[in-house]
Amino acid sequence: MKILDIPQSGKRGLNVSQNGRYGQISRAFVIPANPQTPAQMSVRAILTRVSARWRSLEESERAAWRAAASGVQSASRLGSGPLTGQQLFNKINLTLSKFGQDQVDAPPARPMFPDLAPQGLVITNAGGAVTLKLTCLGDPGENTIVRGSKAVSQGFEKFNDFRVLGTCPAAVGGSADITNLYTARYGVPPVGTKVFVRVNQFVNGWEDVPLTFAAVVPAAA
């Protein structure tokens, strides 16, 4: 239900406030499903280890993270603000751990990111064999993250529910085949549905601004 009120976000009693397409809305609070998938449990295990590492730091090390975080803006639902030291520590080390790299105790310098190699998504259907490929301007390297959405109605103009599929494979002939990454998480997308993919890079735990691509699964050719 759309409401007129001061900006607010989150749970209050039995209601949840959030931003909608046409303004602020309020809905009944519902306990979300907790399927405890392997992906969920993996992230929770990593967060447990990262949180324990934060508590083991010296106070001078935590001060260094607080100083570094003061110049990093969040992307909150009600506006941006600087991260706390622990938030930046968690952000950096969760990314490093997720992709098999060592955690760090000191905040790494913010990098200059190279141009992102993937520039579009192309879906083909050759006799029922659906293939998803990212068109690439060059080599995506080893640190390009691919996130994907479940297949949705092609009427969607945008979609914001993404899950990490993995790192982008090497490009061959100007494109990187992400079919296996996608189908391992969501299965083969049905004909006529739309797939959204979000791609960005990480360097030393920092992530750059992602690009989002979408394509409709065509009928078999």
mmCIF file of N, CA and C in Angstrom, residues 32-48 98 163 185:
data_model
loop_
_atom_site.group_PDB
_atom_site.id
_atom_site.type_symbol
_atom_site.label_atom_id
_atom_site.label_comp_id
_atom_site.label_asym_id
_atom_site.label_seq_id
_atom_site.Cartn_x
_atom_site.Cartn_y
_atom_site.Cartn_z
ATOM 1 N N PRO A 32 10.780 -14.239 5.996
ATOM 2 C CA PRO A 32 11.221 -14.784 4.707
ATOM 3 C C PRO A 32 11.599 -16.254 4.809
ATOM 4 N N ALA A 33 11.512 -16.924 3.679
ATOM 5 C CA ALA A 33 11.902 -18.330 3.633
ATOM 6 C C ALA A 33 13.404 -18.467 3.863
ATOM 7 N N ASN A 34 13.792 -19.548 4.488
ATOM 8 C CA ASN A 34 15.205 -19.804 4.759
ATOM 9 C C ASN A 34 15.542 -21.215 4.292
ATOM 10 N N PRO A 35 15.738 -21.393 2.971
ATOM 11 C CA PRO A 35 15.963 -22.743 2.456
ATOM 12 C C PRO A 35 17.314 -23.336 2.818
ATOM 13 N N GLN A 36 18.231 -22.508 3.345
ATOM 14 C CA GLN A 36 19.559 -22.969 3.742
ATOM 15 C C GLN A 36 20.252 -23.711 2.592
ATOM 16 N N THR A 37 20.281 -23.067 1.451
ATOM 17 C CA THR A 37 20.949 -23.652 0.299
ATOM 18 C C THR A 37 22.459 -23.694 0.542
ATOM 19 N N PRO A 38 23.183 -24.530 -0.204
ATOM 20 C CA PRO A 38 24.645 -24.552 -0.056
ATOM 21 C C PRO A 38 25.275 -23.178 -0.238
ATOM 22 N N ALA A 39 24.747 -22.383 -1.193
ATOM 23 C CA ALA A 39 25.300 -21.044 -1.415
ATOM 24 C C ALA A 39 25.091 -20.163 -0.180
ATOM 25 N N GLN A 40 23.894 -20.228 0.426
ATOM 26 C CA GLN A 40 23.617 -19.447 1.631
ATOM 27 C C GLN A 40 24.542 -19.864 2.773
ATOM 28 N N MET A 41 24.669 -21.163 2.974
ATOM 29 C CA MET A 41 25.472 -21.656 4.082
ATOM 30 C C MET A 41 26.947 -21.305 3.896
ATOM 31 N N SER A 42 27.413 -21.298 2.641
ATOM 32 C CA SER A 42 28.800 -20.936 2.368
ATOM 33 C C SER A 42 29.062 -19.482 2.744
ATOM 34 N N VAL A 43 28.143 -18.581 2.346
ATOM 35 C CA VAL A 43 28.317 -17.163 2.659
ATOM 36 C C VAL A 43 28.259 -16.940 4.169
ATOM 37 N N ARG A 44 27.344 -17.628 4.855
ATOM 38 C CA ARG A 44 27.241 -17.470 6.300
ATOM 39 C C ARG A 44 28.504 -17.958 7.003
ATOM 40 N N ALA A 45 29.092 -19.042 6.511
ATOM 41 C CA ALA A 45 30.324 -19.546 7.100
ATOM 42 C C ALA A 45 31.462 -18.555 6.907
ATOM 43 N N ILE A 46 31.530 -17.956 5.719
ATOM 44 C CA ILE A 46 32.567 -16.957 5.459
ATOM 45 C C ILE A 46 32.385 -15.756 6.381
ATOM 46 N N LEU A 47 31.135 -15.287 6.533
ATOM 47 C CA LEU A 47 30.875 -14.129 7.389
ATOM 48 C C LEU A 47 31.252 -14.426 8.831
ATOM 49 N N THR A 48 31.022 -15.641 9.284
ATOM 50 C CA THR A 48 31.405 -16.024 10.649
ATOM 51 C C THR A 48 32.918 -15.900 10.818
ATOM 52 N N LYS A 98 35.196 -15.157 -0.820
ATOM 53 C CA LYS A 98 34.241 -15.753 -1.752
ATOM 54 C C LYS A 98 34.936 -16.276 -2.991
ATOM 55 N N ARG A 163 22.255 -13.331 -8.091
ATOM 56 C CA ARG A 163 23.074 -14.251 -7.307
ATOM 57 C C ARG A 163 24.415 -14.437 -8.017
ATOM 58 N N ARG A 185 23.165 -22.882 -11.674
ATOM 59 C CA ARG A 185 22.413 -22.201 -10.610
ATOM 60 C C ARG A 185 20.908 -22.224 -10.881
#
